[in-house]
Amino acid sequence: MVLQKLDERMWLFCLVIIFLAIAGPMASDMYAPALPEQVKAFMTSSESVKMGLSISLIMSFIGLVAYGALSDCWGRKRILFFGLSLGLVGLIICWRAPSIHVFYIGRIAQGLGFSAAPAVLPAMTRDLFEGKRLAQAASMISVALGFSPLFAPVIGGYIDMTYGWRMIFLFLSAYVVLCIGVMNLLPETHTQEKRNPLKFKAMVNTYRHIIRDANFMRNMFSKSMAFACFIIFYTVTPFMLENQLHMTAVQYGWITLGLTGAILLSKSANTLLLNYLNVERLIFYSNCSLLLASGLMLIFACLHYYSVYTIMIPFTLLGIGCGFLLSNTTAASFENFNGISSGSVSGLLNGMQRLCAYIGSIIAAHLVISSLLPLALLLTGVSAFSVGQYWWFSQRLNGMATPD
């Protein structure tokens, strides 16, 4: 490995990776509290504003699938620099957008640009570390990344209340400029002798081989459904809590701490639980917890309870399951691919995650928010699919009815 003898620099490289990795999530999470304000600013419908999230997700899917393979061919830093630069252009467009259609162009650029980081950075981590050091670095990065959605909506709410929603994108632009500068602290981890020439047919064959692996598919769908729940939350709840329940953008930012705090807590507890459960069983139980939490919301909906508590209590419980899934499914997905470039596996894994979240966000954007029932049914469907697919793929792998 590139830095096997440079243990004293492990913390520095992990911090740089974290700093770069949170740029994309911040670009979505920070402006979520301002979604209702954009309806007024652009004089459009809430569905049109929600489409900004969906557009970014589908562009992320395209970017991730492409960047993973391209980073194996052209190197990690070159792809990362291009992505951050394109994302910066998108932020500036959103800052100055005179209409919702120009805003969409900015979100397209952000989705394509910021998808470079989740495609390249996991591969860089695998390039930099191995064995115990890789596990330590991955755990540190996973926990630290939990702080981005924890505070981004709060910061975005205060910026929106004080300076207006456009300043959120100016703030994010300044952050990305810093990211481009900080990126130079990382070495090129995929050196020339390790690169493969770009061949479209070979790339397709590689991806075909990956998706035929049942272990990859069950972990990919588990991670994707957890992420979809998170995106559904940010698509629907600003309008439910701010428009229907009359909360301010700042109050909404603080209330999201319930979900993101639960995710961070479960990520922190993950190492402890792995002393008692193997990864496969923990992932299965975490999928089941999503179904139980969404079932609780369905019960509240059937009883016609509609309040901050009936929304946030189930979402907080969902966050616990999501945290365990996001902590374990990435490493589990790589299990059978030692001979395949990590950029391709990482790109497809995170790309499919964005595609599933895109589908969820499109459905969520058209939900009726005057009742809790449509949201509860959507989350129950997502959770039931996650449990069912994991059981089915595990049965294919183990020849058993339940994961072992």
mmCIF file of C-alpha atoms in Angstrom:
data_model
loop_
_atom_site.group_PDB
_atom_site.id
_atom_site.type_symbol
_atom_site.label_atom_id
_atom_site.label_comp_id
_atom_site.label_asym_id
_atom_site.label_seq_id
_atom_site.Cartn_x
_atom_site.Cartn_y
_atom_site.Cartn_z
ATOM 1 C CA MET A 1 0.000 0.000 0.000
ATOM 2 C CA VAL A 2 1.107 3.539 -0.767
ATOM 3 C CA LEU A 3 1.341 4.722 2.808
ATOM 4 C CA GLN A 4 1.919 1.493 4.686
ATOM 5 C CA LYS A 5 5.019 2.952 6.393
ATOM 6 C CA LEU A 6 3.525 6.345 7.111
ATOM 7 C CA ASP A 7 1.345 5.551 10.145
ATOM 8 C CA GLU A 8 1.977 8.946 11.697
ATOM 9 C CA ARG A 9 0.213 10.601 8.746
ATOM 10 C CA MET A 10 -2.912 8.439 8.941
ATOM 11 C CA TRP A 11 -4.851 11.050 10.883
ATOM 12 C CA LEU A 12 -3.953 13.804 8.444
ATOM 13 C CA PHE A 13 -5.104 11.869 5.391
ATOM 14 C CA CYS A 14 -8.306 10.736 7.120
ATOM 15 C CA LEU A 15 -9.130 14.341 8.042
ATOM 16 C CA VAL A 16 -8.520 15.504 4.475
ATOM 17 C CA ILE A 17 -10.735 12.719 3.107
ATOM 18 C CA ILE A 18 -13.499 13.662 5.566
ATOM 19 C CA PHE A 19 -13.185 17.352 4.660
ATOM 20 C CA LEU A 20 -13.617 16.518 0.979
ATOM 21 C CA ALA A 21 -16.315 13.883 1.460
ATOM 22 C CA ILE A 22 -18.818 16.130 3.257
ATOM 23 C CA ALA A 23 -18.953 18.742 0.465
ATOM 24 C CA GLY A 24 -21.613 16.844 -1.493
ATOM 25 C CA PRO A 25 -23.892 15.964 1.444
ATOM 26 C CA MET A 26 -23.664 19.532 2.721
ATOM 27 C CA ALA A 27 -24.825 20.834 -0.667
ATOM 28 C CA SER A 28 -28.115 18.967 -0.186
ATOM 29 C CA ASP A 29 -28.585 18.937 3.591
ATOM 30 C CA MET A 30 -27.801 22.593 4.220
ATOM 31 C CA TYR A 31 -30.432 24.029 1.918
ATOM 32 C CA ALA A 32 -33.217 21.596 2.953
ATOM 33 C CA PRO A 33 -34.677 24.007 5.582
ATOM 34 C CA ALA A 34 -34.977 26.680 2.871
ATOM 35 C CA LEU A 35 -37.091 24.619 0.448
ATOM 36 C CA PRO A 36 -40.373 26.349 1.415
ATOM 37 C CA GLU A 37 -38.690 29.742 0.918
ATOM 38 C CA GLN A 38 -37.711 28.776 -2.615
ATOM 39 C CA VAL A 39 -41.361 28.154 -3.465
ATOM 40 C CA LYS A 40 -42.010 31.848 -2.750
ATOM 41 C CA ALA A 41 -38.791 33.116 -4.343
ATOM 42 C CA PHE A 42 -39.348 31.310 -7.651
ATOM 43 C CA MET A 43 -43.149 31.634 -7.508
ATOM 44 C CA THR A 44 -43.558 27.944 -8.254
ATOM 45 C CA SER A 45 -45.011 24.811 -6.671
ATOM 46 C CA SER A 46 -43.510 22.743 -3.860
ATOM 47 C CA GLU A 47 -43.260 19.792 -6.265
ATOM 48 C CA SER A 48 -41.069 21.859 -8.605
ATOM 49 C CA VAL A 49 -38.745 22.843 -5.764
ATOM 50 C CA LYS A 50 -38.469 19.244 -4.533
ATOM 51 C CA MET A 51 -37.391 18.251 -8.028
ATOM 52 C CA GLY A 52 -34.102 20.039 -7.337
ATOM 53 C CA LEU A 53 -33.190 17.226 -4.934
ATOM 54 C CA SER A 54 -34.316 14.527 -7.370
ATOM 55 C CA ILE A 55 -32.372 16.007 -10.302
ATOM 56 C CA SER A 56 -29.193 16.101 -8.245
ATOM 57 C CA LEU A 57 -29.618 12.446 -7.265
ATOM 58 C CA ILE A 58 -30.072 11.106 -10.799
ATOM 59 C CA MET A 59 -27.055 13.120 -11.954
ATOM 60 C CA SER A 60 -25.111 11.641 -9.028
ATOM 61 C CA PHE A 61 -25.994 8.152 -10.242
ATOM 62 C CA ILE A 62 -24.626 8.926 -13.705
ATOM 63 C CA GLY A 63 -21.495 10.544 -12.305
ATOM 64 C CA LEU A 64 -20.744 7.775 -9.810
ATOM 65 C CA VAL A 65 -20.987 4.980 -12.367
ATOM 66 C CA ALA A 66 -18.683 6.903 -14.717
ATOM 67 C CA TYR A 67 -16.185 8.270 -12.167
ATOM 68 C CA GLY A 68 -15.508 4.901 -10.544
ATOM 69 C CA ALA A 69 -14.223 3.374 -13.761
ATOM 70 C CA LEU A 70 -12.537 6.590 -14.937
ATOM 71 C CA SER A 71 -10.549 6.901 -11.698
ATOM 72 C CA ASP A 72 -9.183 3.387 -12.286
ATOM 73 C CA CYS A 73 -8.005 4.531 -15.722
ATOM 74 C CA TRP A 74 -6.907 8.140 -15.183
ATOM 75 C CA GLY A 75 -6.084 8.373 -11.486
ATOM 76 C CA ARG A 76 -7.995 9.503 -8.400
ATOM 77 C CA LYS A 77 -6.955 13.151 -7.979
ATOM 78 C CA ARG A 78 -7.633 14.203 -11.554
ATOM 79 C CA ILE A 79 -11.236 12.951 -11.339
ATOM 80 C CA LEU A 80 -11.697 14.461 -7.879
ATOM 81 C CA PHE A 81 -10.455 17.886 -9.015
ATOM 82 C CA PHE A 82 -12.769 17.862 -12.022
ATOM 83 C CA GLY A 83 -15.754 16.877 -9.892
ATOM 84 C CA LEU A 84 -15.196 19.507 -7.215
ATOM 85 C CA SER A 85 -14.704 22.197 -9.866
ATOM 86 C CA LEU A 86 -17.931 21.241 -11.647
ATOM 87 C CA GLY A 87 -19.777 21.204 -8.324
ATOM 88 C CA LEU A 88 -18.455 24.683 -7.571
ATOM 89 C CA VAL A 89 -19.851 25.959 -10.886
ATOM 90 C CA GLY A 90 -23.214 24.442 -9.959
ATOM 91 C CA LEU A 91 -23.235 26.180 -6.570
ATOM 92 C CA ILE A 92 -22.542 29.556 -8.166
ATOM 93 C CA ILE A 93 -25.357 28.997 -10.678
ATOM 94 C CA CYS A 94 -27.788 28.185 -7.849
ATOM 95 C CA TRP A 95 -26.640 31.266 -5.921
ATOM 96 C CA ARG A 96 -27.500 33.573 -8.808
ATOM 97 C CA ALA A 97 -30.391 31.573 -10.351
ATOM 98 C CA PRO A 98 -33.199 33.929 -11.546
ATOM 99 C CA SER A 99 -35.673 31.065 -12.082
ATOM 100 C CA ILE A 100 -36.332 27.495 -11.045
ATOM 101 C CA HIS A 101 -35.144 26.227 -14.447
ATOM 102 C CA VAL A 102 -31.737 27.887 -14.081
ATOM 103 C CA PHE A 103 -31.641 26.499 -10.543
ATOM 104 C CA TYR A 104 -32.128 23.015 -12.025
ATOM 105 C CA ILE A 105 -29.052 23.557 -14.224
ATOM 106 C CA GLY A 106 -27.042 24.325 -11.097
ATOM 107 C CA ARG A 107 -28.331 21.186 -9.386
ATOM 108 C CA ILE A 108 -27.405 19.105 -12.448
ATOM 109 C CA ALA A 109 -23.833 20.416 -12.246
ATOM 110 C CA GLN A 110 -23.725 19.761 -8.501
ATOM 111 C CA GLY A 111 -25.012 16.217 -8.878
ATOM 112 C CA LEU A 112 -22.504 15.374 -11.596
ATOM 113 C CA GLY A 113 -19.646 17.180 -9.847
ATOM 114 C CA PHE A 114 -19.996 16.170 -6.226
ATOM 115 C CA SER A 115 -20.553 12.510 -7.146
ATOM 116 C CA ALA A 116 -16.810 12.305 -7.810
ATOM 117 C CA ALA A 117 -16.032 12.305 -4.079
ATOM 118 C CA PRO A 118 -18.102 9.237 -3.035
ATOM 119 C CA ALA A 119 -16.787 7.374 -6.098
ATOM 120 C CA VAL A 120 -13.107 8.236 -5.600
ATOM 121 C CA LEU A 121 -12.558 8.710 -1.858
ATOM 122 C CA PRO A 122 -13.478 5.156 -0.733
ATOM 123 C CA ALA A 123 -11.112 3.848 -3.400
ATOM 124 C CA MET A 124 -8.387 6.232 -2.176
ATOM 125 C CA THR A 125 -8.895 4.958 1.371
ATOM 126 C CA ARG A 126 -8.392 1.383 0.179
ATOM 127 C CA ASP A 127 -5.301 2.508 -1.753
ATOM 128 C CA LEU A 128 -3.818 4.223 1.285
ATOM 129 C CA PHE A 129 -4.436 1.638 4.010
ATOM 130 C CA GLU A 130 -4.806 -2.092 4.478
ATOM 131 C CA GLY A 131 -5.677 -4.547 7.218
ATOM 132 C CA LYS A 132 -6.227 -3.071 10.665
ATOM 133 C CA ARG A 133 -5.297 0.424 9.492
ATOM 134 C CA LEU A 134 -7.960 0.253 6.787
ATOM 135 C CA ALA A 135 -10.609 -0.775 9.334
ATOM 136 C CA GLN A 136 -9.552 2.023 11.692
ATOM 137 C CA ALA A 137 -9.571 4.617 8.920
ATOM 138 C CA ALA A 138 -12.946 3.483 7.555
ATOM 139 C CA SER A 139 -14.508 3.562 11.029
ATOM 140 C CA MET A 140 -13.105 7.016 11.773
ATOM 141 C CA ILE A 141 -14.313 8.411 8.447
ATOM 142 C CA SER A 142 -17.774 6.846 8.819
ATOM 143 C CA VAL A 143 -18.341 8.328 12.275
ATOM 144 C CA ALA A 144 -16.994 11.740 11.275
ATOM 145 C CA LEU A 145 -19.222 11.865 8.188
ATOM 146 C CA GLY A 146 -22.211 11.508 10.491
ATOM 147 C CA PHE A 147 -21.581 15.017 11.792
ATOM 148 C CA SER A 148 -22.280 16.609 8.398
ATOM 149 C CA PRO A 149 -26.033 15.890 8.287
ATOM 150 C CA LEU A 150 -26.121 16.537 12.032
ATOM 151 C CA PHE A 151 -25.244 20.221 11.774
ATOM 152 C CA ALA A 152 -25.722 21.151 8.100
ATOM 153 C CA PRO A 153 -29.517 21.745 8.364
ATOM 154 C CA VAL A 154 -29.018 23.814 11.523
ATOM 155 C CA ILE A 155 -26.386 26.012 9.860
ATOM 156 C CA GLY A 156 -28.539 26.274 6.737
ATOM 157 C CA GLY A 157 -31.563 27.298 8.796
ATOM 158 C CA TYR A 158 -29.668 30.131 10.481
ATOM 159 C CA ILE A 159 -28.176 31.361 7.196
ATOM 160 C CA ASP A 160 -31.622 31.302 5.575
ATOM 161 C CA MET A 161 -33.224 33.195 8.459
ATOM 162 C CA THR A 162 -30.443 35.809 8.656
ATOM 163 C CA TYR A 163 -29.279 36.350 5.077
ATOM 164 C CA GLY A 164 -31.715 34.452 2.841
ATOM 165 C CA TRP A 165 -31.477 31.080 1.125
ATOM 166 C CA ARG A 166 -29.125 32.232 -1.658
ATOM 167 C CA MET A 167 -26.334 32.852 0.828
ATOM 168 C CA ILE A 168 -26.348 29.141 1.655
ATOM 169 C CA PHE A 169 -24.944 28.460 -1.813
ATOM 170 C CA LEU A 170 -22.378 31.237 -1.477
ATOM 171 C CA PHE A 171 -21.232 29.737 1.839
ATOM 172 C CA LEU A 172 -20.986 26.298 0.202
ATOM 173 C CA SER A 173 -19.021 27.785 -2.714
ATOM 174 C CA ALA A 174 -16.403 29.128 -0.303
ATOM 175 C CA TYR A 175 -16.187 25.709 1.355
ATOM 176 C CA VAL A 176 -15.600 23.939 -1.971
ATOM 177 C CA VAL A 177 -12.842 26.411 -2.884
ATOM 178 C CA LEU A 178 -11.128 25.355 0.365
ATOM 179 C CA CYS A 179 -11.677 21.698 -0.572
ATOM 180 C CA ILE A 180 -9.884 22.168 -3.885
ATOM 181 C CA GLY A 181 -6.928 23.658 -2.040
ATOM 182 C CA VAL A 182 -6.869 20.998 0.687
ATOM 183 C CA MET A 183 -7.014 18.218 -1.912
ATOM 184 C CA ASN A 184 -3.362 18.882 -2.728
ATOM 185 C CA LEU A 185 -2.409 17.386 0.659
ATOM 186 C CA LEU A 186 -3.393 13.944 -0.656
ATOM 187 C CA PRO A 187 -1.010 11.969 -2.870
ATOM 188 C CA GLU A 188 -2.105 10.314 -6.099
ATOM 189 C CA THR A 189 -2.882 6.858 -4.718
ATOM 190 C CA HIS A 190 -3.557 5.137 -8.055
ATOM 191 C CA THR A 191 -0.235 5.568 -9.792
ATOM 192 C CA GLN A 192 0.435 5.177 -13.523
ATOM 193 C CA GLU A 193 1.625 1.571 -13.376
ATOM 194 C CA LYS A 194 -1.613 0.476 -11.678
ATOM 195 C CA ARG A 195 -3.955 2.066 -14.205
ATOM 196 C CA ASN A 196 -5.846 0.225 -16.892
ATOM 197 C CA PRO A 197 -6.648 1.696 -20.309
ATOM 198 C CA LEU A 198 -10.245 2.851 -20.692
ATOM 199 C CA LYS A 199 -12.200 0.245 -22.649
ATOM 200 C CA PHE A 200 -15.964 0.558 -22.726
ATOM 201 C CA LYS A 201 -16.571 -3.148 -23.283
ATOM 202 C CA ALA A 202 -14.273 -4.087 -20.425
ATOM 203 C CA MET A 203 -16.022 -1.561 -18.163
ATOM 204 C CA VAL A 204 -19.437 -3.026 -19.006
ATOM 205 C CA ASN A 205 -18.152 -6.553 -18.366
ATOM 206 C CA THR A 206 -16.750 -5.461 -15.025
ATOM 207 C CA TYR A 207 -20.053 -3.970 -13.940
ATOM 208 C CA ARG A 208 -21.916 -7.036 -15.189
ATOM 209 C CA HIS A 209 -19.673 -9.230 -13.061
ATOM 210 C CA ILE A 210 -20.289 -7.053 -10.012
ATOM 211 C CA ILE A 211 -24.093 -7.074 -10.238
ATOM 212 C CA ARG A 212 -24.148 -10.851 -10.636
ATOM 213 C CA ASP A 213 -22.701 -11.193 -7.146
ATOM 214 C CA ALA A 214 -25.554 -11.878 -4.698
ATOM 215 C CA ASN A 215 -23.570 -10.589 -1.713
ATOM 216 C CA PHE A 216 -22.964 -7.269 -3.466
ATOM 217 C CA MET A 217 -26.626 -6.953 -4.449
ATOM 218 C CA ARG A 218 -28.062 -7.575 -0.999
ATOM 219 C CA ASN A 219 -25.693 -5.092 0.630
ATOM 220 C CA MET A 220 -26.121 -2.558 -2.161
ATOM 221 C CA PHE A 221 -29.919 -2.613 -1.838
ATOM 222 C CA SER A 222 -29.714 -2.437 1.971
ATOM 223 C CA LYS A 223 -27.494 0.625 1.808
ATOM 224 C CA SER A 224 -29.657 2.152 -0.938
ATOM 225 C CA MET A 225 -32.910 1.728 1.012
ATOM 226 C CA ALA A 226 -31.339 3.276 4.114
ATOM 227 C CA PHE A 227 -30.167 6.242 2.062
ATOM 228 C CA ALA A 228 -33.583 6.476 0.367
ATOM 229 C CA CYS A 229 -35.246 6.831 3.788
ATOM 230 C CA PHE A 230 -32.855 9.683 4.549
ATOM 231 C CA ILE A 231 -33.609 11.449 1.252
ATOM 232 C CA ILE A 232 -37.363 10.967 1.670
ATOM 233 C CA PHE A 233 -37.040 12.685 5.035
ATOM 234 C CA TYR A 234 -35.393 15.769 3.511
ATOM 235 C CA THR A 235 -37.807 15.810 0.575
ATOM 236 C CA VAL A 236 -41.033 15.755 2.580
ATOM 237 C CA THR A 237 -40.471 16.960 6.137
ATOM 238 C CA PRO A 238 -39.546 20.626 5.413
ATOM 239 C CA PHE A 239 -43.038 21.115 4.024
ATOM 240 C CA MET A 240 -44.757 18.992 6.674
ATOM 241 C CA LEU A 241 -43.039 20.680 9.600
ATOM 242 C CA GLU A 242 -42.760 24.243 8.268
ATOM 243 C CA ASN A 243 -45.962 24.572 6.237
ATOM 244 C CA GLN A 244 -48.332 22.196 8.008
ATOM 245 C CA LEU A 245 -47.010 22.449 11.580
ATOM 246 C CA HIS A 246 -45.741 26.058 11.281
ATOM 247 C CA MET A 247 -42.125 25.603 12.348
ATOM 248 C CA THR A 248 -39.426 28.058 11.271
ATOM 249 C CA ALA A 249 -36.412 27.063 9.154
ATOM 250 C CA VAL A 250 -34.179 27.285 12.245
ATOM 251 C CA GLN A 251 -36.534 25.096 14.282
ATOM 252 C CA TYR A 252 -36.606 22.587 11.452
ATOM 253 C CA GLY A 253 -32.805 22.531 11.379
ATOM 254 C CA TRP A 254 -32.699 21.690 15.073
ATOM 255 C CA ILE A 255 -35.453 19.081 14.863
ATOM 256 C CA THR A 256 -33.458 17.112 12.272
ATOM 257 C CA LEU A 257 -30.936 16.357 15.016
ATOM 258 C CA GLY A 258 -33.250 13.520 16.053
ATOM 259 C CA LEU A 259 -32.670 11.599 12.825
ATOM 260 C CA THR A 260 -29.033 12.479 12.225
ATOM 261 C CA GLY A 261 -28.140 12.072 15.899
ATOM 262 C CA ALA A 262 -29.616 8.555 15.852
ATOM 263 C CA ILE A 263 -27.545 7.688 12.777
ATOM 264 C CA LEU A 264 -24.380 8.972 14.440
ATOM 265 C CA LEU A 265 -25.171 7.110 17.685
ATOM 266 C CA SER A 266 -25.684 3.793 15.914
ATOM 267 C CA LYS A 267 -22.496 4.288 13.873
ATOM 268 C CA SER A 268 -20.605 4.834 17.126
ATOM 269 C CA ALA A 269 -22.171 1.723 18.728
ATOM 270 C CA ASN A 270 -21.526 -0.425 15.665
ATOM 271 C CA THR A 271 -18.081 -1.636 16.719
ATOM 272 C CA LEU A 272 -19.425 -2.774 20.094
ATOM 273 C CA LEU A 273 -22.281 -4.765 18.555
ATOM 274 C CA LEU A 274 -19.929 -6.495 16.138
ATOM 275 C CA ASN A 275 -18.390 -8.202 19.203
ATOM 276 C CA TYR A 276 -21.677 -10.078 19.648
ATOM 277 C CA LEU A 277 -23.119 -10.339 16.109
ATOM 278 C CA ASN A 278 -21.511 -11.077 12.786
ATOM 279 C CA VAL A 279 -21.875 -8.458 10.070
ATOM 280 C CA GLU A 280 -24.422 -10.427 8.059
ATOM 281 C CA ARG A 281 -26.800 -10.885 10.978
ATOM 282 C CA LEU A 282 -26.411 -7.267 12.105
ATOM 283 C CA ILE A 283 -27.322 -6.023 8.620
ATOM 284 C CA PHE A 284 -30.407 -8.251 8.547
ATOM 285 C CA TYR A 285 -31.580 -7.077 11.978
ATOM 286 C CA SER A 286 -30.956 -3.457 10.961
ATOM 287 C CA ASN A 287 -33.180 -3.962 7.912
ATOM 288 C CA CYS A 288 -35.879 -5.359 10.198
ATOM 289 C CA SER A 289 -35.592 -2.294 12.430
ATOM 290 C CA LEU A 290 -36.444 -0.070 9.452
ATOM 291 C CA LEU A 291 -39.632 -2.067 8.954
ATOM 292 C CA LEU A 292 -40.565 -1.790 12.640
ATOM 293 C CA ALA A 293 -40.009 1.996 12.666
ATOM 294 C CA SER A 294 -42.035 2.570 9.499
ATOM 295 C CA GLY A 295 -44.731 0.289 10.912
ATOM 296 C CA LEU A 296 -44.921 2.542 13.969
ATOM 297 C CA MET A 297 -45.502 5.561 11.726
ATOM 298 C CA LEU A 298 -48.202 3.596 9.898
ATOM 299 C CA ILE A 299 -49.953 2.965 13.213
ATOM 300 C CA PHE A 300 -49.817 6.698 14.051
ATOM 301 C CA ALA A 301 -51.212 7.489 10.615
ATOM 302 C CA CYS A 302 -54.096 5.039 10.975
ATOM 303 C CA LEU A 303 -54.935 6.621 14.333
ATOM 304 C CA HIS A 304 -54.897 10.062 12.627
ATOM 305 C CA TYR A 305 -52.095 11.388 14.811
ATOM 306 C CA TYR A 306 -50.222 14.183 13.001
ATOM 307 C CA SER A 307 -47.630 16.063 15.031
ATOM 308 C CA VAL A 308 -43.910 16.672 15.314
ATOM 309 C CA TYR A 309 -43.662 13.627 17.603
ATOM 310 C CA THR A 310 -45.479 11.192 15.298
ATOM 311 C CA ILE A 311 -43.123 12.251 12.501
ATOM 312 C CA MET A 312 -39.831 12.440 14.355
ATOM 313 C CA ILE A 313 -40.093 9.427 16.692
ATOM 314 C CA PRO A 314 -40.391 6.911 13.805
ATOM 315 C CA PHE A 315 -37.742 8.770 11.796
ATOM 316 C CA THR A 316 -35.380 8.706 14.781
ATOM 317 C CA LEU A 317 -35.852 4.945 15.072
ATOM 318 C CA LEU A 318 -35.301 4.680 11.329
ATOM 319 C CA GLY A 319 -32.080 6.614 11.811
ATOM 320 C CA ILE A 320 -30.736 3.974 14.189
ATOM 321 C CA GLY A 321 -31.232 1.213 11.634
ATOM 322 C CA CYS A 322 -29.867 3.400 8.841
ATOM 323 C CA GLY A 323 -26.732 4.104 10.845
ATOM 324 C CA PHE A 324 -25.936 0.412 11.261
ATOM 325 C CA LEU A 325 -26.636 -0.269 7.584
ATOM 326 C CA LEU A 326 -24.474 2.605 6.349
ATOM 327 C CA SER A 327 -21.650 1.474 8.671
ATOM 328 C CA ASN A 328 -21.559 -2.158 7.549
ATOM 329 C CA THR A 329 -22.862 -2.521 4.007
ATOM 330 C CA THR A 330 -20.038 -0.697 2.217
ATOM 331 C CA ALA A 331 -17.241 -2.941 3.493
ATOM 332 C CA ALA A 332 -19.447 -6.040 3.083
ATOM 333 C CA SER A 333 -20.100 -5.138 -0.567
ATOM 334 C CA PHE A 334 -16.360 -5.322 -1.394
ATOM 335 C CA GLU A 335 -15.982 -8.790 0.098
ATOM 336 C CA ASN A 336 -15.756 -10.824 -3.130
ATOM 337 C CA PHE A 337 -13.924 -8.330 -5.354
ATOM 338 C CA ASN A 338 -10.249 -8.454 -4.481
ATOM 339 C CA GLY A 339 -9.408 -8.859 -8.159
ATOM 340 C CA ILE A 340 -11.546 -5.966 -9.392
ATOM 341 C CA SER A 341 -10.493 -2.318 -9.213
ATOM 342 C CA SER A 342 -12.039 -0.722 -6.143
ATOM 343 C CA GLY A 343 -13.093 2.373 -8.108
ATOM 344 C CA SER A 344 -15.562 0.359 -10.201
ATOM 345 C CA VAL A 345 -17.104 -1.377 -7.172
ATOM 346 C CA SER A 346 -17.303 1.894 -5.219
ATOM 347 C CA GLY A 347 -18.771 3.799 -8.163
ATOM 348 C CA LEU A 348 -21.476 1.218 -8.863
ATOM 349 C CA LEU A 349 -22.330 0.802 -5.168
ATOM 350 C CA ASN A 350 -22.791 4.498 -4.539
ATOM 351 C CA GLY A 351 -24.347 5.087 -7.964
ATOM 352 C CA MET A 352 -27.095 2.542 -7.335
ATOM 353 C CA GLN A 353 -27.600 4.121 -3.922
ATOM 354 C CA ARG A 354 -28.317 7.466 -5.624
ATOM 355 C CA LEU A 355 -30.575 5.870 -8.229
ATOM 356 C CA CYS A 356 -32.758 4.214 -5.587
ATOM 357 C CA ALA A 357 -32.849 7.456 -3.595
ATOM 358 C CA TYR A 358 -33.841 9.319 -6.772
ATOM 359 C CA ILE A 359 -36.817 7.018 -7.280
ATOM 360 C CA GLY A 360 -37.802 7.482 -3.646
ATOM 361 C CA SER A 361 -37.506 11.267 -3.870
ATOM 362 C CA ILE A 362 -39.656 11.408 -7.018
ATOM 363 C CA ILE A 363 -42.421 9.497 -5.267
ATOM 364 C CA ALA A 364 -41.996 11.554 -2.081
ATOM 365 C CA ALA A 365 -42.188 14.832 -4.026
ATOM 366 C CA HIS A 366 -45.761 14.017 -5.050
ATOM 367 C CA LEU A 367 -47.047 12.809 -1.672
ATOM 368 C CA VAL A 368 -50.010 14.508 -0.036
ATOM 369 C CA ILE A 369 -48.555 16.091 3.107
ATOM 370 C CA SER A 370 -51.826 16.975 4.846
ATOM 371 C CA SER A 371 -51.895 13.378 6.137
ATOM 372 C CA LEU A 372 -49.211 11.125 7.580
ATOM 373 C CA LEU A 373 -50.556 8.030 5.799
ATOM 374 C CA PRO A 374 -48.911 8.459 2.333
ATOM 375 C CA LEU A 375 -45.470 8.975 3.900
ATOM 376 C CA ALA A 376 -45.956 6.002 6.241
ATOM 377 C CA LEU A 377 -46.978 3.744 3.364
ATOM 378 C CA LEU A 378 -43.967 4.805 1.289
ATOM 379 C CA LEU A 379 -41.510 4.136 4.134
ATOM 380 C CA THR A 380 -43.168 0.801 4.910
ATOM 381 C CA GLY A 381 -42.819 -0.226 1.271
ATOM 382 C CA VAL A 382 -39.144 0.789 1.167
ATOM 383 C CA SER A 383 -38.402 -1.064 4.430
ATOM 384 C CA ALA A 384 -40.318 -4.189 3.418
ATOM 385 C CA PHE A 385 -38.398 -4.332 0.136
ATOM 386 C CA SER A 386 -35.095 -3.986 2.017
ATOM 387 C CA VAL A 387 -35.917 -6.878 4.347
ATOM 388 C CA GLY A 388 -37.285 -9.058 1.546
ATOM 389 C CA GLN A 389 -34.380 -8.617 -0.841
ATOM 390 C CA TYR A 390 -31.782 -9.278 1.877
ATOM 391 C CA TRP A 391 -33.565 -12.480 2.871
ATOM 392 C CA TRP A 392 -33.868 -13.587 -0.764
ATOM 393 C CA PHE A 393 -30.253 -12.949 -1.716
ATOM 394 C CA SER A 394 -29.068 -14.543 1.543
ATOM 395 C CA GLN A 395 -31.147 -17.613 0.731
ATOM 396 C CA ARG A 396 -29.404 -17.812 -2.640
ATOM 397 C CA LEU A 397 -26.018 -17.570 -0.940
ATOM 398 C CA ASN A 398 -26.618 -19.884 2.001
ATOM 399 C CA GLY A 399 -29.456 -22.150 0.885
ATOM 400 C CA MET A 400 -31.286 -21.137 4.071
ATOM 401 C CA ALA A 401 -34.496 -19.267 4.847
ATOM 402 C CA THR A 402 -32.775 -16.638 7.022
ATOM 403 C CA PRO A 403 -29.287 -15.083 7.051
ATOM 404 C CA ASP A 404 -26.725 -16.815 9.150
#
